[in-house]
PDB file of C-alpha atoms in Angstrom:
ATOM      1  CA  MET N  22      44.061 -39.346   2.803  1.00 65.00           C
ATOM      2  CA  HIS N  23      41.680 -40.838   0.231  1.00 82.00           C
ATOM      3  CA  GLN N  24      39.380 -42.036   2.332  1.00 87.00           C
ATOM      4  CA  LYS N  25      39.252 -38.827   4.426  1.00 87.00           C
ATOM      5  CA  ARG N  26      38.544 -36.940   1.483  1.00 88.00           C
ATOM      6  CA  LEU N  27      35.914 -39.215   0.363  1.00 89.00           C
ATOM      7  CA  LEU N  28      34.311 -39.126   3.945  1.00 89.00           C
ATOM      8  CA  GLN N  29      34.112 -35.181   3.779  1.00 90.00           C
ATOM      9  CA  ILE N  30      32.186 -35.028   0.300  1.00 90.00           C
ATOM     10  CA  LEU N  31      30.265 -37.753   1.512  1.00 90.00           C
ATOM     11  CA  ALA N  32      29.081 -35.403   4.569  1.00 91.00           C
ATOM     12  CA  ILE N  33      28.826 -32.808   2.282  1.00 93.00           C
ATOM     13  CA  PHE N  34      26.210 -34.311   0.380  1.00 91.00           C
ATOM     14  CA  MET N  35      24.223 -35.338   3.103  1.00 92.00           C
ATOM     15  CA  ALA N  36      24.289 -32.420   4.759  1.00 92.00           C
ATOM     16  CA  LEU N  37      23.187 -31.112   1.393  1.00 92.00           C
ATOM     17  CA  VAL N  38      20.498 -33.240   1.287  1.00 91.00           C
ATOM     18  CA  ALA N  39      19.318 -32.807   4.331  1.00 90.00           C
ATOM     19  CA  GLY N  40      19.180 -29.159   4.205  1.00 86.00           C
ATOM     20  CA  LEU N  41      17.346 -29.344   0.717  1.00 83.00           C
ATOM     21  CA  SER N  42      14.816 -31.304   2.421  1.00 80.00           C
ATOM     22  CA  GLY N  43      14.057 -29.517   5.316  1.00 79.00           C
ATOM     23  CA  PHE N  44      13.641 -26.353   3.226  1.00 76.00           C
ATOM     24  CA  TYR N  45      11.034 -28.127   1.093  1.00 71.00           C
ATOM     25  CA  ILE N  46       9.090 -29.531   3.873  1.00 71.00           C
ATOM     26  CA  TYR N  47       9.311 -26.074   5.630  1.00 69.00           C
ATOM     27  CA  MET N  48       8.199 -24.450   2.725  1.00 64.00           C
ATOM     28  CA  THR N  49       5.363 -26.884   1.926  1.00 61.00           C
ATOM     29  CA  TYR N  50       4.510 -28.477   5.123  1.00 61.00           C
ATOM     30  CA  ASP N  51       2.107 -25.821   7.031  1.00 60.00           C
ATOM     31  CA  ARG N  52      -0.230 -26.498   9.267  1.00 58.00           C
ATOM     32  CA  SER N  53      -1.282 -23.207  10.967  1.00 68.00           C
ATOM     33  CA  TYR N  54      -3.591 -21.994   8.408  1.00 78.00           C
ATOM     34  CA  MET N  55      -7.199 -22.168   9.317  1.00 86.00           C
ATOM     35  CA  TRP N  56      -9.837 -23.307   6.954  1.00 88.00           C
ATOM     36  CA  VAL N  57     -11.321 -20.275   5.029  1.00 87.00           C
ATOM     37  CA  LYS N  58     -15.017 -21.350   6.179  1.00 87.00           C
ATOM     38  CA  GLU N  59     -13.758 -21.261   9.772  1.00 91.00           C
ATOM     39  CA  TYR N  60     -12.276 -17.998   9.236  1.00 91.00           C
ATOM     40  CA  LYS N  61     -15.568 -15.991   9.075  1.00 90.00           C
ATOM     41  CA  GLU N  62     -16.976 -17.737  11.769  1.00 92.00           C
ATOM     42  CA  GLU N  63     -14.118 -17.259  14.141  1.00 92.00           C
ATOM     43  CA  LEU N  64     -13.695 -13.632  12.917  1.00 93.00           C
ATOM     44  CA  GLU N  65     -17.752 -13.069  14.020  1.00 92.00           C
ATOM     45  CA  ILE N  66     -17.259 -14.697  17.663  1.00 91.00           C
ATOM     46  CA  ALA N  67     -14.471 -12.150  18.015  1.00 92.00           C
ATOM     47  CA  ALA N  68     -16.977  -9.346  16.789  1.00 91.00           C
ATOM     48  CA  GLU N  69     -19.708 -10.446  18.922  1.00 91.00           C
ATOM     49  CA  LYS N  70     -17.508 -10.560  22.138  1.00 90.00           C
ATOM     50  CA  SER N  71     -16.189  -7.000  21.675  1.00 88.00           C
ATOM     51  CA  GLY N  72     -19.576  -5.357  20.436  1.00 87.00           C
ATOM     52  CA  PHE N  73     -19.359  -5.129  16.522  1.00 90.00           C
ATOM     53  CA  GLN N  74     -21.250  -6.311  14.049  1.00 90.00           C
ATOM     54  CA  MET N  75     -20.444  -7.977  10.931  1.00 91.00           C
ATOM     55  CA  GLY N  76     -21.541  -6.432   7.670  1.00 90.00           C
ATOM     56  CA  LYS N  77     -20.295  -7.690   4.238  1.00 90.00           C
ATOM     57  CA  THR N  78     -18.063  -9.606   2.514  1.00 91.00           C
ATOM     58  CA  ASP N  79     -16.543  -8.553  -0.758  1.00 94.00           C
ATOM     59  CA  GLU N  80     -13.542 -10.247  -2.600  1.00 94.00           C
ATOM     60  CA  ILE N  81     -10.322  -8.012  -3.108  1.00 95.00           C
ATOM     61  CA  ASP N  82      -7.023  -8.296  -4.530  1.00 92.00           C
ATOM     62  CA  VAL N  83      -4.150  -9.633  -2.328  1.00 89.00           C
ATOM     63  CA  ALA N  84      -1.854  -6.649  -3.186  1.00 88.00           C
ATOM     64  CA  LYS N  85      -4.297  -4.492  -1.291  1.00 91.00           C
ATOM     65  CA  ILE N  86      -3.263  -6.591   1.907  1.00 91.00           C
ATOM     66  CA  GLN N  87      -0.606  -5.909   3.899  1.00 89.00           C
ATOM     67  CA  ARG N  88       1.594  -9.315   4.816  1.00 82.00           C
ATOM     68  CA  SER N  89       4.421 -10.366   6.820  1.00 78.00           C
ATOM     69  CA  LYS N  90       7.770 -10.291   4.860  1.00 81.00           C
ATOM     70  CA  GLU N  91       8.386 -13.865   5.802  1.00 76.00           C
ATOM     71  CA  LYS N  92       4.810 -15.106   4.636  1.00 78.00           C
ATOM     72  CA  THR N  93       5.622 -13.189   1.359  1.00 79.00           C
ATOM     73  CA  ILE N  94       8.842 -14.711   0.743  1.00 80.00           C
ATOM     74  CA  LYS N  95       7.403 -17.755   1.791  1.00 79.00           C
ATOM     75  CA  ILE N  96       4.703 -17.610  -0.785  1.00 79.00           C
ATOM     76  CA  LYS N  97       7.165 -16.461  -3.894  1.00 82.00           C
ATOM     77  CA  ILE N  98       8.944 -19.865  -3.166  1.00 81.00           C
ATOM     78  CA  GLN N  99       5.942 -21.579  -3.117  1.00 79.00           C
ATOM     79  CA  ARG N 100       5.170 -20.263  -6.381  1.00 81.00           C
ATOM     80  CA  VAL N 101       8.289 -21.073  -8.084  1.00 83.00           C
ATOM     81  CA  LEU N 102       8.288 -24.449  -6.918  1.00 78.00           C
ATOM     82  CA  GLY N 103       4.911 -24.923  -8.227  1.00 79.00           C
ATOM     83  CA  THR N 104       5.728 -23.889 -11.589  1.00 83.00           C
ATOM     84  CA  PHE N 105       8.790 -26.921 -11.201  1.00 82.00           C
ATOM     85  CA  ASN N 106       5.471 -29.222  -9.981  1.00 80.00           C
ATOM     86  CA  LEU N 107       7.112 -29.622  -6.952  1.00 72.00           C
ATOM     87  CA  MET N 108       4.329 -28.390  -5.088  1.00 72.00           C
ATOM     88  CA  ASN N 109       0.438 -27.801  -5.959  1.00 73.00           C
ATOM     89  CA  TYR N 110      -0.030 -23.611  -5.595  1.00 71.00           C
ATOM     90  CA  GLY N 111      -3.681 -23.029  -5.485  1.00 76.00           C
ATOM     91  CA  HIS N 112      -5.812 -19.582  -6.181  1.00 82.00           C
ATOM     92  CA  GLU N 113      -4.971 -16.819  -3.993  1.00 86.00           C
ATOM     93  CA  PHE N 114      -7.326 -14.299  -3.382  1.00 93.00           C
ATOM     94  CA  GLY N 115      -8.113 -11.986  -0.774  1.00 94.00           C
ATOM     95  CA  GLU N 116     -11.391 -10.903   1.535  1.00 94.00           C
ATOM     96  CA  ILE N 117     -12.580  -7.917   3.347  1.00 95.00           C
ATOM     97  CA  THR N 118     -15.491  -8.110   6.065  1.00 95.00           C
ATOM     98  CA  THR N 119     -16.733  -4.979   6.946  1.00 94.00           C
ATOM     99  CA  LEU N 120     -17.620  -4.209  11.193  1.00 93.00           C
ATOM    100  CA  THR N 121     -19.295  -1.832  12.919  1.00 89.00           C
ATOM    101  CA  ALA N 122     -19.569  -0.313  16.411  1.00 82.00           C
ATOM    102  CA  LYS N 123     -22.967  -1.123  17.741  1.00 73.00           C
ATOM    103  CA  ASN N 124     -23.255   2.933  18.583  1.00 71.00           C
ATOM    104  CA  ASN N 125     -22.373   3.189  14.558  1.00 69.00           C
ATOM    105  CA  GLU N 126     -18.874   5.027  15.536  1.00 75.00           C
ATOM    106  CA  GLY N 127     -16.093   2.919  14.598  1.00 83.00           C
ATOM    107  CA  LEU N 128     -15.051   1.001  11.545  1.00 90.00           C
ATOM    108  CA  ILE N 129     -12.832  -2.060  10.869  1.00 93.00           C
ATOM    109  CA  HIS N 130     -11.945  -3.738   8.082  1.00 95.00           C
ATOM    110  CA  CYS N 131     -10.886  -7.335   8.186  1.00 95.00           C
ATOM    111  CA  LYS N 132      -9.066  -8.242   5.232  1.00 95.00           C
ATOM    112  CA  GLY N 133      -7.879 -12.123   5.288  1.00 94.00           C
ATOM    113  CA  TRP N 134      -5.275 -13.508   2.608  1.00 91.00           C
ATOM    114  CA  CYS N 135      -6.191 -16.916   1.553  1.00 90.00           C
ATOM    115  CA  LEU N 136      -4.707 -19.431  -0.959  1.00 84.00           C
ATOM    116  CA  ASP N 137      -6.873 -22.043  -1.851  1.00 85.00           C
ATOM    117  CA  ASP N 138      -9.381 -22.942   1.356  1.00 87.00           C
ATOM    118  CA  TYR N 139      -6.845 -21.957   3.808  1.00 86.00           C
ATOM    119  CA  LEU N 140      -6.321 -18.344   5.750  1.00 90.00           C
ATOM    120  CA  ILE N 141      -2.667 -17.215   5.392  1.00 86.00           C
ATOM    121  CA  GLY N 142      -2.577 -14.120   6.679  1.00 88.00           C
ATOM    122  CA  LEU N 143      -4.740 -11.688   8.081  1.00 92.00           C
ATOM    123  CA  GLU N 144      -4.638  -7.940   8.409  1.00 95.00           C
ATOM    124  CA  ILE N 145      -6.985  -5.409  10.370  1.00 95.00           C
ATOM    125  CA  GLU N 146      -7.260  -1.602   9.480  1.00 95.00           C
ATOM    126  CA  TYR N 147      -9.606   0.480  11.852  1.00 94.00           C
ATOM    127  CA  SER N 148     -10.792   4.056  12.452  1.00 92.00           C
ATOM    128  CA  ASN N 149     -12.084   5.679  14.877  1.00 88.00           C
ATOM    129  CA  ILE N 150     -12.425   3.221  17.843  1.00 88.00           C
ATOM    130  CA  ASP N 151     -11.629   4.155  21.110  1.00 85.00           C
ATOM    131  CA  GLU N 152      -8.799   2.900  22.943  1.00 88.00           C
ATOM    132  CA  THR N 153     -10.584   0.249  25.163  1.00 89.00           C
ATOM    133  CA  LYS N 154     -13.014  -0.861  22.611  1.00 88.00           C
ATOM    134  CA  LEU N 155     -10.118  -1.563  20.590  1.00 89.00           C
ATOM    135  CA  THR N 156      -7.562  -3.657  23.056  1.00 92.00           C
ATOM    136  CA  SER N 157     -11.010  -5.760  23.828  1.00 91.00           C
ATOM    137  CA  PHE N 158     -11.302  -6.905  19.953  1.00 92.00           C
ATOM    138  CA  LYS N 159      -7.515  -6.986  19.775  1.00 94.00           C
ATOM    139  CA  ASP N 160      -7.700  -9.402  22.691  1.00 93.00           C
ATOM    140  CA  ASN N 161     -10.395 -11.443  21.366  1.00 92.00           C
ATOM    141  CA  LEU N 162      -9.117 -11.345  17.623  1.00 92.00           C
ATOM    142  CA  GLU N 163      -5.833 -12.709  18.683  1.00 92.00           C
ATOM    143  CA  GLN N 164      -7.446 -15.608  21.128  1.00 91.00           C
ATOM    144  CA  GLN N 165      -9.099 -16.806  17.707  1.00 89.00           C
ATOM    145  CA  PHE N 166      -6.310 -16.439  15.713  1.00 90.00           C
ATOM    146  CA  ASP N 167      -3.531 -17.300  17.761  1.00 88.00           C
ATOM    147  CA  ASN N 168      -1.625 -18.914  14.972  1.00 84.00           C
ATOM    148  CA  TYR N 169      -1.383 -16.027  13.364  1.00 87.00           C
ATOM    149  CA  ARG N 170       0.646 -12.736  13.424  1.00 87.00           C
ATOM    150  CA  ILE N 171      -2.367  -9.997  12.519  1.00 91.00           C
ATOM    151  CA  LYS N 172      -1.237  -6.976  11.145  1.00 92.00           C
ATOM    152  CA  TRP N 173      -2.744  -3.756  12.895  1.00 94.00           C
ATOM    153  CA  THR N 174      -3.132  -0.324  10.625  1.00 92.00           C
ATOM    154  CA  GLU N 175      -5.259   2.536  11.196  1.00 91.00           C
ATOM    155  CA  PHE N 176      -6.915   4.521   9.013  1.00 85.00           C
ATOM    156  CA  THR N 177      -8.979   7.403   8.557  1.00 78.00           C
ATOM    157  CA  LYS N 178     -12.374   7.903   6.864  1.00 65.00           C
TER     158      LYS N 178
END
């Protein structure tokens, strides 16, 4: 009986270690992120294919970027792990790039959520764009950023 109890405790301990290791790896090892410098190049390709012109890029507060709940929770946990030196948590910042339609109708704001050298998330705000042109841009952008769940938001000028 004593040996059976010891095996149960050992099994629980091993499951706990495996679970914590898996959680740590899930939180700290994500290969799906794109380099920030590639982000602008990929965005330009999608814009040109869809008939948009790149405008200026400015830095914005990340709080102004809508993010998926999963990514938000994951980043919060990574910050906590960073405070205990269990992982390196870098500089978080946001970028907004304005795209305009070549016929001057329509406006798109591409918001990139960045952590150090990596693009973590994307939100696209659009206004006054016909459905065909918007669908074309969505298809081209999702092709360029196939590892991302892009948030699409309509706004009024």
